[in-house]
mmCIF file with all atom_site columns, C-alpha atoms in Angstrom:
data_model
loop_
_atom_site.group_PDB
_atom_site.id
_atom_site.type_symbol
_atom_site.label_atom_id
_atom_site.label_alt_id
_atom_site.label_comp_id
_atom_site.label_asym_id
_atom_site.label_entity_id
_atom_site.label_seq_id
_atom_site.pdbx_PDB_ins_code
_atom_site.Cartn_x
_atom_site.Cartn_y
_atom_site.Cartn_z
_atom_site.occupancy
_atom_site.B_iso_or_equiv
_atom_site.pdbx_formal_charge
_atom_site.auth_seq_id
_atom_site.auth_comp_id
_atom_site.auth_asym_id
_atom_site.auth_atom_id
_atom_site.pdbx_PDB_model_num
ATOM 1   C CA . GLU B 1 1   ? 4.254  47.362 -27.462 1.00 0.00 ? 217 GLU B CA 1
ATOM 2   C CA . ALA B 1 2   ? 5.114  49.592 -30.449 1.00 0.00 ? 218 ALA B CA 1
ATOM 3   C CA . THR B 1 3   ? 5.847  47.049 -32.746 1.00 0.00 ? 219 THR B CA 1
ATOM 4   C CA . LEU B 1 4   ? 3.111  45.566 -35.230 1.00 0.00 ? 220 LEU B CA 1
ATOM 5   C CA . ASP B 1 5   ? 5.264  42.362 -37.114 1.00 0.00 ? 221 ASP B CA 1
ATOM 6   C CA . LEU B 1 6   ? 4.197  39.382 -35.477 1.00 0.00 ? 222 LEU B CA 1
ATOM 7   C CA . ALA B 1 7   ? 7.777  37.610 -35.538 1.00 0.00 ? 223 ALA B CA 1
ATOM 8   C CA . GLU B 1 8   ? 9.511  40.245 -33.694 1.00 0.00 ? 224 GLU B CA 1
ATOM 9   C CA . ARG B 1 9   ? 6.551  39.983 -31.035 1.00 0.00 ? 225 ARG B CA 1
ATOM 10  C CA . ARG B 1 10  ? 7.328  36.494 -30.678 1.00 0.00 ? 226 ARG B CA 1
ATOM 11  C CA . ARG B 1 11  ? 10.843 36.926 -30.125 1.00 0.00 ? 227 ARG B CA 1
ATOM 12  C CA . ILE B 1 12  ? 10.338 39.480 -27.436 1.00 0.00 ? 228 ILE B CA 1
ATOM 13  C CA . ARG B 1 13  ? 7.712  37.250 -25.732 1.00 0.00 ? 229 ARG B CA 1
ATOM 14  C CA . SER B 1 14  ? 10.565 34.093 -25.841 1.00 0.00 ? 230 SER B CA 1
ATOM 15  C CA . ALA B 1 15  ? 13.174 36.275 -24.866 1.00 0.00 ? 231 ALA B CA 1
ATOM 16  C CA . ILE B 1 16  ? 11.358 37.415 -21.906 1.00 0.00 ? 232 ILE B CA 1
ATOM 17  C CA . ARG B 1 17  ? 10.190 33.616 -20.897 1.00 0.00 ? 233 ARG B CA 1
ATOM 18  C CA . GLU B 1 18  ? 13.982 32.804 -21.008 1.00 0.00 ? 234 GLU B CA 1
ATOM 19  C CA . LEU B 1 19  ? 14.819 35.444 -18.821 1.00 0.00 ? 235 LEU B CA 1
ATOM 20  C CA . GLN B 1 20  ? 12.223 34.193 -16.258 1.00 0.00 ? 236 GLN B CA 1
ATOM 21  C CA . ARG B 1 21  ? 13.459 30.723 -16.681 1.00 0.00 ? 237 ARG B CA 1
ATOM 22  C CA . GLN B 1 22  ? 16.941 31.628 -15.855 1.00 0.00 ? 238 GLN B CA 1
ATOM 23  C CA . GLU B 1 23  ? 15.909 33.807 -12.939 1.00 0.00 ? 239 GLU B CA 1
ATOM 24  C CA . LEU B 1 24  ? 13.702 30.416 -11.449 1.00 0.00 ? 240 LEU B CA 1
ATOM 25  C CA . GLU B 1 25  ? 16.861 28.816 -11.966 1.00 0.00 ? 241 GLU B CA 1
ATOM 26  C CA . ARG B 1 26  ? 19.145 31.444 -9.748  1.00 0.00 ? 242 ARG B CA 1
ATOM 27  C CA . ASP B 1 27  ? 16.447 31.492 -7.471  1.00 0.00 ? 243 ASP B CA 1
ATOM 28  C CA . GLU B 1 28  ? 16.399 27.340 -6.745  1.00 0.00 ? 244 GLU B CA 1
ATOM 29  C CA . GLU B 1 29  ? 20.171 27.586 -6.464  1.00 0.00 ? 245 GLU B CA 1
ATOM 30  C CA . THR B 1 30  ? 20.287 30.172 -4.174  1.00 0.00 ? 246 THR B CA 1
ATOM 31  C CA . LEU B 1 31  ? 17.658 28.187 -2.013  1.00 0.00 ? 247 LEU B CA 1
ATOM 32  C CA . ALA B 1 32  ? 19.307 24.999 -2.173  1.00 0.00 ? 248 ALA B CA 1
ATOM 33  C CA . SER B 1 33  ? 23.168 26.754 -1.145  1.00 0.00 ? 249 SER B CA 1
ATOM 34  C CA . LYS B 1 34  ? 20.732 28.157 1.928   1.00 0.00 ? 250 LYS B CA 1
ATOM 35  C CA . ARG B 1 35  ? 19.371 24.930 3.093   1.00 0.00 ? 251 ARG B CA 1
ATOM 36  C CA . PHE B 1 36  ? 22.875 23.202 2.980   1.00 0.00 ? 252 PHE B CA 1
ATOM 37  C CA . ARG B 1 37  ? 24.611 25.807 4.335   1.00 0.00 ? 253 ARG B CA 1
ATOM 38  C CA . PRO B 1 38  ? 26.592 24.570 7.778   1.00 0.00 ? 254 PRO B CA 1
ATOM 39  C CA . GLU B 1 39  ? 25.914 25.990 11.054  1.00 0.00 ? 255 GLU B CA 1
ATOM 40  C CA . ARG B 1 40  ? 27.684 29.072 12.686  1.00 0.00 ? 256 ARG B CA 1
ATOM 41  C CA . SER B 1 41  ? 30.493 27.050 14.946  1.00 0.00 ? 257 SER B CA 1
ATOM 42  C CA . GLY B 1 42  ? 29.656 29.817 17.964  1.00 0.00 ? 258 GLY B CA 1
ATOM 43  C CA . HIS B 1 43  ? 26.658 28.453 18.092  1.00 0.00 ? 259 HIS B CA 1
ATOM 44  C CA . ARG B 1 44  ? 27.876 24.975 18.777  1.00 0.00 ? 260 ARG B CA 1
ATOM 45  C CA . GLN B 1 45  ? 30.036 26.436 21.569  1.00 0.00 ? 261 GLN B CA 1
ATOM 46  C CA . ASP B 1 46  ? 27.023 27.407 22.901  1.00 0.00 ? 262 ASP B CA 1
ATOM 47  C CA . ASP B 1 47  ? 25.222 24.117 23.377  1.00 0.00 ? 263 ASP B CA 1
ATOM 48  C CA . LYS B 1 48  ? 28.373 21.728 23.702  1.00 0.00 ? 264 LYS B CA 1
ATOM 49  C CA . GLU B 1 49  ? 26.113 19.376 26.063  1.00 0.00 ? 265 GLU B CA 1
ATOM 50  C CA . ASN B 1 50  ? 23.468 19.024 23.411  1.00 0.00 ? 266 ASN B CA 1
ATOM 51  C CA . TRP B 1 51  ? 25.395 19.318 20.426  1.00 0.00 ? 267 TRP B CA 1
ATOM 52  C CA . PRO B 1 52  ? 25.599 15.362 19.163  1.00 0.00 ? 268 PRO B CA 1
ATOM 53  C CA . GLN B 1 53  ? 21.926 15.428 19.269  1.00 0.00 ? 269 GLN B CA 1
ATOM 54  C CA . SER B 1 54  ? 20.867 18.139 17.491  1.00 0.00 ? 270 SER B CA 1
ATOM 55  C CA . HIS B 1 55  ? 23.837 17.132 14.855  1.00 0.00 ? 271 HIS B CA 1
ATOM 56  C CA . CYS B 1 56  ? 22.094 13.951 14.511  1.00 0.00 ? 272 CYS B CA 1
ATOM 57  C CA . LEU B 1 57  ? 18.599 15.558 14.296  1.00 0.00 ? 273 LEU B CA 1
ATOM 58  C CA . GLU B 1 58  ? 19.949 17.941 11.714  1.00 0.00 ? 274 GLU B CA 1
ATOM 59  C CA . GLU B 1 59  ? 21.710 15.432 9.204   1.00 0.00 ? 275 GLU B CA 1
ATOM 60  C CA . GLU B 1 60  ? 18.374 13.364 9.449   1.00 0.00 ? 276 GLU B CA 1
ATOM 61  C CA . GLN B 1 61  ? 16.386 16.619 8.480   1.00 0.00 ? 277 GLN B CA 1
ATOM 62  C CA . GLN B 1 62  ? 18.798 17.499 5.280   1.00 0.00 ? 278 GLN B CA 1
ATOM 63  C CA . ALA B 1 63  ? 18.802 13.780 4.149   1.00 0.00 ? 279 ALA B CA 1
ATOM 64  C CA . ALA B 1 64  ? 14.956 13.790 4.303   1.00 0.00 ? 280 ALA B CA 1
ATOM 65  C CA . LEU B 1 65  ? 15.242 17.112 2.478   1.00 0.00 ? 281 LEU B CA 1
ATOM 66  C CA . ALA B 1 66  ? 17.415 15.899 -0.052  1.00 0.00 ? 282 ALA B CA 1
ATOM 67  C CA . ALA B 1 67  ? 15.016 12.634 -0.582  1.00 0.00 ? 283 ALA B CA 1
ATOM 68  C CA . LEU B 1 68  ? 12.081 14.800 -1.148  1.00 0.00 ? 284 LEU B CA 1
ATOM 69  C CA . SER B 1 69  ? 13.938 17.175 -3.603  1.00 0.00 ? 285 SER B CA 1
ATOM 70  C CA . GLU B 1 70  ? 14.756 13.711 -5.798  1.00 0.00 ? 286 GLU B CA 1
ATOM 71  C CA . ARG B 1 71  ? 11.148 12.616 -5.313  1.00 0.00 ? 287 ARG B CA 1
ATOM 72  C CA . LEU B 1 72  ? 9.783  15.968 -6.252  1.00 0.00 ? 288 LEU B CA 1
ATOM 73  C CA . GLU B 1 73  ? 12.000 16.111 -9.589  1.00 0.00 ? 289 GLU B CA 1
ATOM 74  C CA . ALA B 1 74  ? 10.210 13.089 -10.583 1.00 0.00 ? 290 ALA B CA 1
ATOM 75  C CA . ILE B 1 75  ? 6.712  14.133 -9.869  1.00 0.00 ? 291 ILE B CA 1
ATOM 76  C CA . THR B 1 76  ? 4.867  15.939 -13.177 1.00 0.00 ? 292 THR B CA 1
ATOM 77  C CA . SER B 1 77  ? 1.700  17.117 -11.891 1.00 0.00 ? 293 SER B CA 1
ATOM 78  C CA . VAL B 1 78  ? 0.727  19.867 -10.304 1.00 0.00 ? 294 VAL B CA 1
ATOM 79  C CA . GLU B 1 79  ? -2.071 18.711 -8.352  1.00 0.00 ? 295 GLU B CA 1
ATOM 80  C CA . GLU B 1 80  ? -0.041 16.052 -7.009  1.00 0.00 ? 296 GLU B CA 1
ATOM 81  C CA . LEU B 1 81  ? 2.639  18.783 -5.625  1.00 0.00 ? 297 LEU B CA 1
ATOM 82  C CA . THR B 1 82  ? -0.173 20.809 -4.280  1.00 0.00 ? 298 THR B CA 1
ATOM 83  C CA . LYS B 1 83  ? -1.579 17.606 -2.038  1.00 0.00 ? 299 LYS B CA 1
ATOM 84  C CA . LEU B 1 84  ? 1.991  17.269 -1.029  1.00 0.00 ? 300 LEU B CA 1
ATOM 85  C CA . LEU B 1 85  ? 2.262  20.882 -0.070  1.00 0.00 ? 301 LEU B CA 1
ATOM 86  C CA . ARG B 1 86  ? -0.914 20.718 2.090   1.00 0.00 ? 302 ARG B CA 1
ATOM 87  C CA . ALA B 1 87  ? 0.029  18.016 3.627   1.00 0.00 ? 303 ALA B CA 1
ATOM 88  C CA . ALA B 1 88  ? 3.821  18.832 4.891   1.00 0.00 ? 304 ALA B CA 1
ATOM 89  C CA . GLY B 1 89  ? 4.476  20.367 8.349   1.00 0.00 ? 305 GLY B CA 1
ATOM 90  C CA . GLU B 1 90  ? 7.911  21.773 7.983   1.00 0.00 ? 306 GLU B CA 1
ATOM 91  C CA . TYR B 1 91  ? 8.440  24.915 6.784   1.00 0.00 ? 307 TYR B CA 1
ATOM 92  C CA . GLU B 1 92  ? 11.964 24.029 4.553   1.00 0.00 ? 308 GLU B CA 1
ATOM 93  C CA . GLU B 1 93  ? 9.492  21.211 2.731   1.00 0.00 ? 309 GLU B CA 1
ATOM 94  C CA . ARG B 1 94  ? 6.909  23.681 1.661   1.00 0.00 ? 310 ARG B CA 1
ATOM 95  C CA . LYS B 1 95  ? 9.434  25.898 0.726   1.00 0.00 ? 311 LYS B CA 1
ATOM 96  C CA . LEU B 1 96  ? 10.863 22.976 -1.825  1.00 0.00 ? 312 LEU B CA 1
ATOM 97  C CA . ILE B 1 97  ? 7.279  22.108 -2.786  1.00 0.00 ? 313 ILE B CA 1
ATOM 98  C CA . ARG B 1 98  ? 6.618  25.763 -4.226  1.00 0.00 ? 314 ARG B CA 1
ATOM 99  C CA . ALA B 1 99  ? 9.592  26.038 -5.933  1.00 0.00 ? 315 ALA B CA 1
ATOM 100 C CA . ALA B 1 100 ? 8.951  22.697 -7.761  1.00 0.00 ? 316 ALA B CA 1
ATOM 101 C CA . ILE B 1 101 ? 5.438  24.100 -8.190  1.00 0.00 ? 317 ILE B CA 1
ATOM 102 C CA . ARG B 1 102 ? 6.508  27.331 -9.972  1.00 0.00 ? 318 ARG B CA 1
ATOM 103 C CA . LYS B 1 103 ? 9.330  25.255 -12.157 1.00 0.00 ? 319 LYS B CA 1
ATOM 104 C CA . LEU B 1 104 ? 6.358  22.881 -13.505 1.00 0.00 ? 320 LEU B CA 1
ATOM 105 C CA . ARG B 1 105 ? 4.287  26.084 -14.208 1.00 0.00 ? 321 ARG B CA 1
ATOM 106 C CA . ALA B 1 106 ? 7.108  27.944 -15.637 1.00 0.00 ? 322 ALA B CA 1
ATOM 107 C CA . GLU B 1 107 ? 7.529  24.677 -17.805 1.00 0.00 ? 323 GLU B CA 1
ATOM 108 C CA . GLU B 1 108 ? 4.033  24.416 -18.856 1.00 0.00 ? 324 GLU B CA 1
ATOM 109 C CA . ILE B 1 109 ? 4.001  28.281 -19.932 1.00 0.00 ? 325 ILE B CA 1
ATOM 110 C CA . GLU B 1 110 ? 7.198  27.397 -21.821 1.00 0.00 ? 326 GLU B CA 1
ATOM 111 C CA . GLY B 1 111 ? 5.516  24.322 -23.656 1.00 0.00 ? 327 GLY B CA 1
ATOM 112 C CA . GLU B 1 112 ? 2.577  26.118 -24.358 1.00 0.00 ? 328 GLU B CA 1
ATOM 113 C CA . ALA B 1 113 ? 4.371  29.246 -26.350 1.00 0.00 ? 329 ALA B CA 1
ATOM 114 C CA . LEU B 1 114 ? 6.192  26.792 -28.664 1.00 0.00 ? 330 LEU B CA 1
#
């Protein structure tokens, strides 16, 4: 705010963008680690009768989320991601899509700045 030097302002803006990009990457890593965190063993003990069925469903859901994550990496249009977001029914799917949208928008902003 206090500098009149345009080169210094550019350096400051690029440093801010870099910090935002790093924060976004950390958030995505945190989400990924939370998404694939194993269940607590106490819950399985309480529900021994239904565990095989619920375990299979959980594995299927994780496989579907991993496949969706790979698909999202290939999409480069915010409009396409928005359509997917509106069609998604599961919370975890919407969360992944929103993270992909944020990542694309950050890349667009970074590309415009360069």
